Tab-separated table of C-alpha atoms and ligand atoms in Angstrom:
chain	number	residue	atom	x	y	z
K	1	MET	CA	3.278	13.354	39.671
K	2	HIS	CA	1.889	10.257	38.836
K	3	HIS	CA	-1.280	11.514	37.987
K	4	TYR	CA	0.042	14.355	35.738
K	5	GLY	CA	1.709	11.387	33.843
K	6	ARG	CA	-1.125	9.270	33.356
K	7	THR	CA	-3.125	12.557	32.099
K	8	LYS	CA	-0.531	13.434	30.041
K	9	ARG	CA	-0.352	10.116	28.408
K	10	ILE	CA	-4.146	10.006	27.591
K	11	ARG	CA	-3.876	13.311	25.977
K	12	ARG	CA	-1.048	12.201	23.757
K	13	ARG	CA	-3.158	9.259	22.797
K	14	LYS	CA	-6.486	11.031	22.139
K	15	GLN	CA	-4.160	13.458	19.797
K	16	ALA	CA	-2.864	10.249	17.814
K	17	ASN	CA	-6.432	9.406	17.163
K	18	THR	CA	-8.037	12.548	16.267
K	19	GLY	CA	-7.129	13.883	13.212
K	20	LYS	CA	-6.887	17.179	10.971
K	21	ILE	CA	-9.877	17.682	8.532
K	22	VAL	CA	-8.339	17.439	5.133
K	23	ILE	CA	-9.061	20.591	3.309
K	24	SER	CA	-7.684	20.157	-0.121
K	25	LYS	CA	-10.042	21.446	-3.375
K	26	GLU	CA	-10.257	17.808	-4.237
K	27	ILE	CA	-11.622	16.668	-1.271
K	28	ILE	CA	-14.368	19.493	-0.974
K	29	ALA	CA	-15.350	18.869	-4.767
K	30	LEU	CA	-15.689	14.815	-3.708
K	31	SER	CA	-17.984	15.721	-0.729
K	32	ARG	CA	-19.915	18.263	-2.781
K	33	TRP	CA	-20.386	15.718	-5.568
K	34	MET	CA	-21.663	12.857	-3.182
K	35	LYS	CA	-23.790	14.950	-1.696
K	36	TYR	CA	-25.108	16.421	-4.855
K	37	GLU	CA	-25.287	13.125	-6.532
K	38	SER	CA	-26.990	11.486	-3.791
K	39	ARG	CA	-29.750	14.086	-3.656
K	40	LYS	CA	-30.419	13.576	-7.599
K	41	HIS	CA	-31.022	9.879	-6.998
K	42	GLY	CA	-33.313	10.434	-4.138
K	43	PHE	CA	-31.131	9.918	-1.414
K	44	ARG	CA	-30.374	12.058	1.480
K	45	TRP	CA	-26.359	12.488	2.088
K	46	LYS	CA	-26.048	12.367	5.446
K	47	CYS	CA	-22.898	11.739	6.633
K	48	HIS	CA	-21.159	11.974	9.813
K	49	LEU	CA	-17.691	11.061	8.511
K	50	CYS	CA	-14.879	13.678	7.456
K	51	PRO	CA	-11.665	12.551	5.435
K	52	SER	CA	-8.714	13.712	7.936
K	53	HIS	CA	-5.259	13.342	7.989
K	54	PHE	CA	-3.930	11.345	11.271
K	55	SER	CA	-0.454	10.932	12.185
K	56	GLU	CA	-0.143	7.184	12.496
K	57	THR	CA	-2.232	5.973	9.476
K	58	GLY	CA	-2.347	9.166	7.163
K	59	ARG	CA	-5.581	10.105	5.084
K	60	GLY	CA	-8.701	8.288	6.776
K	61	MET	CA	-11.931	9.166	8.394
K	62	MET	CA	-12.734	11.477	11.320
K	63	THR	CA	-16.398	11.204	12.968
K	64	LYS	CA	-17.850	14.459	13.427
K	65	GLN	CA	-20.116	13.128	16.388
K	66	THR	CA	-20.018	10.398	19.045
K	67	LEU	CA	-20.801	6.949	17.432
K	68	SER	CA	-22.637	4.052	19.257
K	69	CYS	CA	-22.627	0.374	18.052
K	70	GLY	CA	-25.179	-0.102	15.326
K	71	ASP	CA	-24.780	3.441	14.055
K	72	LEU	CA	-24.573	4.033	10.428
K	73	LEU	CA	-21.082	4.894	9.374
K	74	VAL	CA	-21.528	5.518	5.562
K	75	SER	CA	-24.500	4.550	2.735
K	76	ILE	CA	-23.415	4.948	-1.023
K	77	PRO	CA	-26.228	4.734	-3.423
K	78	LYS	CA	-26.000	2.118	-6.056
K	79	GLN	CA	-25.493	4.828	-8.833
K	80	LEU	CA	-22.540	5.908	-7.120
K	81	LEU	CA	-20.951	2.550	-7.053
K	82	ILE	CA	-18.581	1.477	-9.703
K	83	THR	CA	-19.711	-2.001	-10.434
K	84	VAL	CA	-19.239	-4.138	-13.408
K	85	GLU	CA	-22.590	-3.035	-14.643
K	86	THR	CA	-21.115	0.269	-14.787
K	87	VAL	CA	-18.195	-0.765	-16.687
K	88	LEU	CA	-20.224	-2.673	-19.255
K	89	MET	CA	-22.435	0.218	-19.796
K	90	SER	CA	-19.381	2.220	-20.748
K	91	ALA	CA	-17.351	2.642	-23.723
K	92	ILE	CA	-14.657	0.314	-22.929
K	93	GLY	CA	-17.446	-1.992	-22.060
K	94	GLY	CA	-18.968	-1.782	-25.238
K	95	LYS	CA	-15.930	-2.829	-26.845
K	96	ILE	CA	-15.576	-5.713	-24.518
K	97	LYS	CA	-18.998	-6.820	-25.273
K	98	GLY	CA	-18.085	-6.238	-28.935
K	99	LYS	CA	-15.396	-8.540	-28.730
K	100	ASN	CA	-17.052	-11.116	-26.536
K	101	LEU	CA	-14.206	-10.930	-24.000
K	102	LYS	CA	-14.815	-12.372	-20.476
K	103	LEU	CA	-12.473	-10.614	-17.959
K	104	SER	CA	-12.391	-10.303	-14.310
K	105	SER	CA	-13.948	-7.992	-12.430
K	106	GLN	CA	-10.486	-6.371	-11.026
K	107	GLN	CA	-9.672	-6.265	-14.978
K	108	LEU	CA	-12.829	-4.420	-15.633
K	109	LEU	CA	-12.731	-1.772	-13.094
K	110	SER	CA	-9.124	-0.930	-13.550
K	111	LEU	CA	-10.154	-0.867	-17.321
K	112	PHE	CA	-12.607	1.395	-16.469
K	113	LEU	CA	-10.489	3.806	-14.137
K	114	LEU	CA	-7.845	4.298	-16.870
K	115	GLN	CA	-10.533	5.342	-19.382
K	116	GLU	CA	-12.144	7.802	-17.363
K	117	LYS	CA	-8.942	9.194	-15.775
K	118	SER	CA	-7.939	9.898	-19.104
K	119	LYS	CA	-11.152	11.732	-19.523
K	120	GLY	CA	-9.894	14.159	-17.026
K	121	VAL	CA	-12.642	16.718	-15.962
K	122	LYS	CA	-15.036	15.674	-18.873
K	123	SER	CA	-15.458	12.312	-16.704
K	124	PHE	CA	-18.735	11.720	-14.457
K	125	TRP	CA	-16.452	10.332	-12.016
K	126	PHE	CA	-13.447	13.206	-12.384
K	127	PRO	CA	-14.326	14.092	-8.315
K	128	TYR	CA	-13.458	10.388	-7.446
K	129	ILE	CA	-10.700	9.841	-9.718
K	130	SER	CA	-8.699	12.874	-8.600
K	131	VAL	CA	-8.445	11.653	-4.850
K	132	LEU	CA	-7.132	8.652	-5.514
K	133	PRO	CA	-3.387	8.015	-4.450
K	134	LYS	CA	-0.852	8.657	-7.128
K	135	SER	CA	1.049	5.323	-6.447
K	136	HIS	CA	0.964	2.720	-3.835
K	137	ASP	CA	3.427	0.972	-1.756
K	138	THR	CA	2.267	-2.656	-2.707
K	139	TYR	CA	3.850	-5.529	-4.411
K	140	GLY	CA	3.918	-3.997	-7.875
K	141	HIS	CA	6.001	-0.950	-6.842
K	142	PHE	CA	8.495	-2.910	-4.625
K	143	SER	CA	12.248	-2.152	-5.810
K	144	ALA	CA	14.420	-4.676	-6.403
K	145	ARG	CA	16.206	-3.666	-3.045
K	146	GLU	CA	13.100	-3.560	-0.807
K	147	MET	CA	12.465	-7.541	-2.720
K	148	TYR	CA	15.573	-8.400	-1.625
K	149	LEU	CA	15.446	-7.405	1.969
K	150	SER	CA	12.301	-9.118	2.454
K	151	PRO	CA	11.946	-12.165	4.288
K	152	PRO	CA	11.670	-15.085	1.699
K	153	LYS	CA	8.107	-15.766	2.210
K	154	LEU	CA	6.832	-12.364	1.861
K	155	ARG	CA	9.091	-12.158	-1.425
K	156	ALA	CA	7.450	-15.533	-2.648
K	157	GLN	CA	4.194	-14.059	-2.000
K	158	ALA	CA	4.725	-10.708	-3.644
K	159	GLN	CA	6.464	-12.518	-6.527
K	160	ARG	CA	3.242	-14.609	-6.696
K	161	ARG	CA	1.186	-11.582	-7.059
K	162	ILE	CA	3.530	-9.668	-9.756
K	163	THR	CA	2.902	-13.101	-11.873
K	164	ASP	CA	-0.913	-12.844	-11.523
K	165	MET	CA	-1.008	-9.239	-12.399
K	166	LYS	CA	1.262	-9.530	-15.338
K	167	GLN	CA	-1.022	-12.053	-16.707
K	168	ALA	CA	-4.082	-9.987	-16.199
K	169	TYR	CA	-2.307	-6.966	-17.647
K	170	ARG	CA	-0.948	-9.582	-20.797
K	171	GLU	CA	-4.541	-10.695	-21.370
K	172	VAL	CA	-5.642	-7.374	-21.849
K	173	LEU	CA	-3.451	-6.308	-24.128
K	174	ASP	CA	-3.795	-9.432	-26.162
K	175	SER	CA	-7.870	-8.516	-26.354
K	176	SER	CA	-6.561	-5.380	-28.158
K	177	LEU	CA	-9.197	-3.286	-26.767
K	178	GLY	CA	-7.959	-0.024	-28.616
K	179	GLU	CA	-5.840	2.312	-26.942
K	180	GLU	CA	-1.988	1.452	-25.591
K	181	ILE	CA	-2.386	0.637	-22.155
K	182	LEU	CA	1.060	1.325	-20.549
K	183	TYR	CA	2.201	-1.453	-17.859
K	184	GLU	CA	2.778	1.398	-15.144
K	185	ASP	CA	-0.599	2.780	-15.479
K	186	PHE	CA	-2.158	-0.641	-15.487
K	187	VAL	CA	-0.404	-1.117	-12.206
K	188	TRP	CA	-1.625	2.097	-10.869
K	189	ALA	CA	-5.191	1.012	-11.630
K	190	TRP	CA	-4.847	-2.463	-10.733
K	191	PHE	CA	-3.718	-1.249	-7.084
K	192	CYS	CA	-6.304	1.237	-6.804
K	193	VAL	CA	-9.024	-1.651	-7.163
K	194	ASN	CA	-7.061	-3.990	-5.039
K	195	SER	CA	-6.929	-1.845	-2.126
K	196	ARG	CA	-9.835	0.113	-2.062
K	197	SER	CA	-12.506	-2.074	-4.007
K	198	VAL	CA	-15.452	-3.880	-1.635
K	199	TYR	CA	-17.266	-7.007	-1.794
K	200	TYR	CA	-20.210	-6.669	-3.956
K	201	ARG	CA	-21.823	-9.592	-5.883
K	202	SER	CA	-22.660	-8.423	-9.413
K	203	ALA	CA	-25.857	-10.325	-11.311
K	204	GLY	CA	-23.559	-12.627	-13.660
K	205	SER	CA	-22.819	-11.740	-16.851
K	206	GLU	CA	-21.031	-13.528	-20.025
K	207	PHE	CA	-18.527	-10.901	-19.850
K	208	VAL	CA	-17.258	-11.418	-16.442
K	209	ARG	CA	-15.587	-14.368	-15.283
K	210	GLU	CA	-16.664	-16.366	-12.164
K	211	ASP	CA	-13.944	-16.356	-10.424
K	212	GLY	CA	-15.033	-15.256	-7.017
K	213	ASN	CA	-13.681	-11.707	-7.581
K	214	ASN	CA	-16.976	-9.824	-7.010
K	215	LEU	CA	-15.660	-6.191	-6.755
K	216	ALA	CA	-17.133	-2.697	-6.830
K	217	LEU	CA	-15.565	0.616	-5.868
K	218	ALA	CA	-17.200	2.878	-3.380
K	219	PRO	CA	-16.206	6.229	-3.521
K	220	TYR	CA	-15.913	8.162	-0.213
K	221	LEU	CA	-16.355	4.759	1.746
K	222	ASP	CA	-13.065	4.035	0.098
K	223	LEU	CA	-11.492	6.310	2.806
K	224	LEU	CA	-11.748	4.222	5.385
K	225	ASN	CA	-8.663	2.785	7.062
K	226	HIS	CA	-8.061	-0.641	8.375
K	227	SER	CA	-7.776	-1.933	12.228
K	228	GLY	CA	-7.605	-5.354	13.167
K	229	GLY	CA	-10.024	-4.660	15.871
K	230	ALA	CA	-12.734	-2.684	14.008
K	231	GLN	CA	-15.999	-4.316	13.926
K	232	VAL	CA	-18.422	-3.358	11.158
K	233	GLU	CA	-21.601	-4.394	9.114
K	234	ALA	CA	-20.987	-4.296	5.552
K	235	GLY	CA	-22.617	-5.027	2.392
K	236	TYR	CA	-25.391	-3.605	-0.399
K	237	ASN	CA	-28.902	-3.387	1.100
K	238	GLU	CA	-31.191	-4.143	-1.869
K	239	ARG	CA	-34.046	-2.442	-0.005
K	240	ARG	CA	-32.685	0.920	0.314
K	241	GLY	CA	-30.453	0.608	-3.001
K	242	CYS	CA	-27.041	1.560	-1.152
K	243	TYR	CA	-23.936	0.002	0.048
K	244	GLU	CA	-24.066	0.548	3.709
K	245	ILE	CA	-21.416	0.089	6.549
K	246	ARG	CA	-22.480	-0.053	10.274
K	247	THR	CA	-19.956	0.018	12.900
K	248	LEU	CA	-20.312	-2.333	15.760
K	249	ASN	CA	-17.648	-0.507	17.934
K	250	PRO	CA	-18.453	3.036	20.107
K	251	TYR	CA	-16.431	6.058	18.718
K	252	ARG	CA	-15.785	9.385	20.460
K	253	LYS	CA	-16.232	12.567	18.520
K	254	TYR	CA	-13.063	13.812	16.491
K	255	ASN	CA	-11.501	10.007	16.496
K	256	GLN	CA	-10.625	7.986	13.638
K	257	VAL	CA	-12.941	5.554	12.684
K	258	PHE	CA	-12.125	2.230	10.819
K	259	ILE	CA	-13.245	-0.988	9.348
K	260	SER	CA	-11.748	-4.448	9.027
K	261	TYR	CA	-10.174	-5.574	5.820
K	262	GLY	CA	-10.089	-8.612	7.008
K	263	ASN	CA	-7.880	-10.745	9.546
K	264	HIS	CA	-4.674	-10.442	7.788
K	265	ASP	CA	-1.237	-10.221	9.045
K	266	ASN	CA	1.421	-8.210	8.152
K	267	TYR	CA	2.772	-9.952	5.068
K	268	HIS	CA	-0.880	-9.661	3.476
K	269	LEU	CA	-1.268	-6.209	4.685
K	270	LEU	CA	2.120	-4.604	2.984
K	271	VAL	CA	2.005	-6.919	-0.108
K	272	GLU	CA	-1.728	-6.087	-0.923
K	273	TYR	CA	-2.341	-3.031	0.722
K	274	GLY	CA	1.131	-0.998	1.083
K	275	PHE	CA	0.945	-0.945	4.830
K	276	THR	CA	1.628	-2.708	8.120
K	277	LEU	CA	0.516	-2.496	12.079
K	278	PRO	CA	2.688	-2.167	14.767
K	279	GLU	CA	0.983	-4.948	16.817
K	280	ASN	CA	-0.641	-7.136	14.551
K	281	PRO	CA	-1.822	-9.923	16.600
K	282	ASN	CA	-2.299	-12.041	13.384
K	283	ASP	CA	1.422	-12.058	12.774
K	284	VAL	CA	3.362	-15.507	13.003
K	285	VAL	CA	6.944	-16.587	11.794
K	286	GLN	CA	5.815	-19.648	9.310
K	287	VAL	CA	7.978	-22.455	9.635
K	288	ASP	CA	8.816	-25.027	6.931
K	289	TYR	CA	7.446	-28.571	7.370
K	290	ASP	CA	11.024	-29.733	5.470
K	291	ASP	CA	12.838	-27.540	7.888
K	292	VAL	CA	11.612	-29.294	11.042
K	293	LEU	CA	12.201	-32.871	9.457
K	294	GLU	CA	15.926	-31.789	8.580
K	295	ALA	CA	16.021	-30.544	11.957
K	296	ALA	CA	15.169	-34.041	13.463
K	297	GLU	CA	17.113	-35.530	11.336
K	298	ALA	CA	20.205	-33.338	12.486
K	299	VAL	CA	19.546	-34.890	16.002
K	300	PHE	CA	19.256	-38.500	14.565
K	301	VAL	CA	15.778	-39.526	15.255
K	302	SER	CA	14.725	-43.063	13.942
K	303	ASN	CA	11.820	-44.309	12.130
K	304	MET	CA	11.329	-41.214	10.182
K	305	GLU	CA	8.671	-42.936	7.651
K	306	LYS	CA	6.454	-43.982	10.010
K	307	LYS	CA	6.372	-40.561	11.731
K	308	GLN	CA	5.639	-38.782	8.502
K	309	GLU	CA	3.021	-41.156	7.893
K	310	VAL	CA	1.663	-40.150	11.044
K	311	ILE	CA	2.094	-36.296	10.648
K	312	ALA	CA	0.437	-36.487	7.082
K	313	GLN	CA	-2.277	-38.403	8.345
K	314	HIS	CA	-3.318	-36.062	10.976
K	315	ASN	CA	-2.484	-33.140	9.115
K	316	LEU	CA	0.229	-31.998	11.300
K	317	HIS	CA	2.564	-30.367	8.698
K	318	ARG	CA	-0.082	-27.443	8.281
K	319	LYS	CA	0.288	-24.595	10.134
K	320	LEU	CA	3.589	-24.751	11.526
K	321	ALA	CA	4.426	-21.711	13.157
K	322	CYS	CA	5.654	-19.755	16.383
K	323	SER	CA	4.407	-16.769	17.405
K	324	LEU	CA	4.685	-14.616	20.752
K	325	GLU	CA	2.781	-17.268	22.451
K	326	GLY	CA	5.434	-20.072	21.410
K	327	LEU	CA	5.222	-22.949	19.232
K	328	SER	CA	1.760	-23.500	17.183
K	329	TRP	CA	0.081	-26.317	18.640
K	330	ASN	CA	0.783	-28.364	15.224
K	331	LEU	CA	4.389	-27.626	15.633
K	332	LEU	CA	4.658	-28.678	19.084
K	333	LEU	CA	2.923	-31.943	18.149
K	334	MET	CA	4.993	-32.880	15.409
K	335	THR	CA	8.077	-32.316	17.387
K	336	ARG	CA	6.825	-34.582	19.730
K	337	VAL	CA	5.718	-37.504	17.209
K	338	LEU	CA	9.312	-37.167	15.675
K	339	ALA	CA	10.893	-37.468	19.076
K	340	MET	CA	9.211	-40.646	19.775
K	341	ASP	CA	11.181	-43.809	20.262
K	342	TRP	CA	9.440	-46.821	18.701
K	343	ALA	CA	7.363	-48.219	21.783
K	344	GLU	CA	5.887	-44.577	22.543
K	345	LEU	CA	5.016	-44.541	18.440
K	346	GLN	CA	2.505	-47.324	18.812
K	347	HIS	CA	0.608	-45.194	21.329
K	348	TRP	CA	1.082	-41.989	19.196
K	349	LYS	CA	-2.514	-40.677	19.538
K	350	SER	CA	-2.027	-40.063	23.277
K	351	ILE	CA	0.123	-36.829	22.472
K	352	MET	CA	-3.212	-35.053	21.143
K	353	THR	CA	-4.008	-34.397	24.751
K	354	GLY	CA	-1.309	-32.127	24.903
K	355	VAL	CA	0.515	-34.150	27.987
K	356	PRO	CA	4.302	-34.618	27.324
K	357	VAL	CA	4.920	-38.007	26.494
K	358	SER	CA	7.982	-38.807	28.313
K	359	ASP	CA	10.912	-36.793	29.671
K	360	ARG	CA	13.139	-38.246	27.365
K	361	ASN	CA	10.565	-37.124	24.400
K	362	GLU	CA	10.091	-33.834	25.650
K	363	ALA	CA	14.004	-33.095	25.597
K	364	LEU	CA	14.455	-34.527	22.459
K	365	SER	CA	11.378	-32.588	21.014
K	366	ARG	CA	12.779	-29.469	22.428
K	367	GLN	CA	15.827	-30.258	20.807
K	368	ILE	CA	14.279	-30.356	17.195
K	369	ALA	CA	12.617	-27.247	18.079
K	370	GLN	CA	15.828	-25.453	19.237
K	371	THR	CA	17.440	-26.392	16.110
K	372	VAL	CA	14.753	-24.971	13.656
K	373	LEU	CA	14.686	-21.848	15.603
K	374	THR	CA	18.671	-21.423	15.726
K	375	LYS	CA	18.351	-21.707	11.958
K	376	TYR	CA	15.452	-19.279	11.819
K	377	ILE	CA	17.171	-16.791	13.933
K	378	GLN	CA	20.354	-17.162	12.322
K	379	GLN	CA	18.483	-16.401	8.712
K	380	ASN	CA	16.555	-13.439	10.397
K	381	ARG	CA	19.704	-11.566	11.887
K	382	ASP	CA	21.423	-12.105	8.466
K	383	LEU	CA	18.760	-10.267	6.809
K	384	ILE	CA	18.525	-7.791	9.335
K	385	THR	CA	21.966	-6.700	8.738
K	386	LYS	CA	21.430	-6.126	5.241
K	387	PHE	CA	19.235	-2.854	5.762
K	388	PRO	CA	20.684	0.439	5.565
K	389	GLU	CA	20.683	3.028	7.958
K	390	GLN	CA	17.248	3.773	9.450
K	391	LYS	CA	17.417	7.624	7.880
K	392	SER	CA	17.997	6.254	4.549
K	393	GLN	CA	15.109	3.463	4.662
K	394	SER	CA	12.212	3.767	2.195
K	395	ALA	CA	9.018	3.687	3.542
K	396	VAL	CA	8.579	-0.054	2.715
K	397	GLU	CA	12.025	-0.927	3.761
K	398	LYS	CA	10.913	0.721	7.409
K	399	MET	CA	8.009	-1.670	7.171
K	400	LEU	CA	10.308	-4.693	6.162
K	401	PHE	CA	12.339	-3.850	9.096
K	402	SER	CA	10.029	-3.272	11.811
K	403	ILE	CA	8.557	-7.226	10.475
K	404	LEU	CA	11.968	-8.508	10.783
K	405	GLN	CA	12.030	-6.950	14.512
K	406	THR	CA	8.735	-8.447	15.435
K	407	GLU	CA	9.571	-11.768	13.823
K	408	GLU	CA	13.251	-11.730	16.252
K	409	ARG	CA	10.945	-11.116	18.943
K	410	MET	CA	8.653	-14.038	18.262
K	411	LEU	CA	11.567	-16.433	17.550
K	412	GLN	CA	13.582	-15.198	20.654
K	413	LEU	CA	10.358	-15.782	22.970
K	414	THR	CA	9.791	-18.943	21.635
K	415	TRP	CA	13.167	-20.190	21.780
K	416	SER	CA	13.257	-19.349	25.862
K	417	SER	CA	9.650	-21.378	25.846
K	418	VAL	CA	11.655	-24.383	24.480
K	419	THR	CA	15.116	-24.204	26.511
G	1	SAM	C1	-9.541	1.913	1.336
G	1	SAM	S1	-7.908	2.847	0.994
G	1	SAM	C2	-8.313	4.060	2.901
G	1	SAM	C3	-8.057	5.280	2.777
G	1	SAM	C4	-6.573	5.862	1.875
G	1	SAM	N1	-5.872	5.895	3.482
G	1	SAM	C5	-6.691	6.833	1.127
G	1	SAM	O1	-6.089	7.942	1.600
G	1	SAM	O2	-7.022	6.929	0.258
G	1	SAM	C6	-6.968	1.558	1.691
G	1	SAM	C7	-5.354	2.285	1.918
G	1	SAM	O3	-5.422	3.014	3.284
G	1	SAM	C8	-3.873	2.855	3.989
G	1	SAM	N2	-4.427	2.228	5.089
G	1	SAM	C9	-5.578	1.689	5.342
G	1	SAM	N3	-5.607	1.441	6.731
G	1	SAM	C10	-4.262	1.807	7.105
G	1	SAM	C11	-3.508	1.859	8.712
G	1	SAM	N4	-4.386	1.159	9.615
G	1	SAM	N5	-2.538	2.262	8.675
G	1	SAM	C12	-1.640	2.949	7.593
G	1	SAM	N6	-2.045	2.916	6.197
G	1	SAM	C13	-3.595	2.397	6.003
G	1	SAM	C14	-3.108	2.044	2.838
G	1	SAM	O4	-2.309	2.345	2.096
G	1	SAM	C15	-4.201	1.375	2.228
G	1	SAM	O5	-3.941	0.492	0.775
């Protein structure tokens, strides 16, 4: 019986990892185009990955053979990358040069996508453009209700990014590049670039801003989904003239292959990419410095000025958070400093060892932490009660709901660690 259960579990896990090959005419056309164009430029198109549909992540890449550490996943010839050079050599690039503009690589690539999209089948890039998503679940598309249901820090993060995007759009409009660009079209292109581009260092150009946003689009390769645990070696190989990705993880035949977009928490993944990971080890509940000070004042601690000096001098006000592991190191130390009496404050450095200062200090520092946590737990619950029933939640609302539930778990666990 036990054995049967385990086998079934393993089979189910395997099924979740294995995908169904996507056989849309657009995907077939893209694969043929990659093969044909690679050969044309003297490259042999040899890719063991195959665009497939997976129940947990949607469209992604499945490997048709077992992969070992160091195996090449995909190699895209330079001629099939959309870089800022590609843009500057195109019609829109001509206008940008003619007007002597200086734009970011995200603006340039977005303008290029819009230009090529408007050409339809006449565009060289048509096979690529036709597999791009029609819309995104990222910040540019959050509804007013989704914004309202977002935890305040996530909302602020999204709002900052919306401001940046609107500014980028305004700059493009103000440069009067000719055709009218609708905001919603710009948003579509902006997010294609935001969620699909790779880091690519182009040769500097007077028409490209040196703002560290060195981006390029890599057709086909951008069908790879993210997993926090995926380890890869990725980059442009000068010698071979290709953008290459090698896996540092082994994969079984027919399983989904992942890359890592970075060590991002779910706020970042949702805002920038429109998805969240069910168990994201980078998730924490960030705690505001002011909330900790307020909690300390509520339990009547003294010598606040001196304590704030100590905290600032040693950067203890940074990285204040709690997670499934409890209070972050700095938050723990900060509550201990705030709980010190005058005599303890003279030897405040002793707390750096992590040893509790005194029974009195420990009790008071826990009380400060509890006060902050009570407030956060309450705020979190208030927000959770505002959600509509599960069946009428949008995809984004479902992700927000699960973020809040995870935060509730982190807050509760931290609460038990300080009581
Ligand atoms: C570079 S694309 C990857 C391919 C994409 N799934 C597609 O079908 O075109 C990035 C987008 O894929 C999706 N994605 C990537 N990793 C994911 C994951 N682990 N779970 C769910 N969606 C994911 C998100 O929509 C993200 O914006």
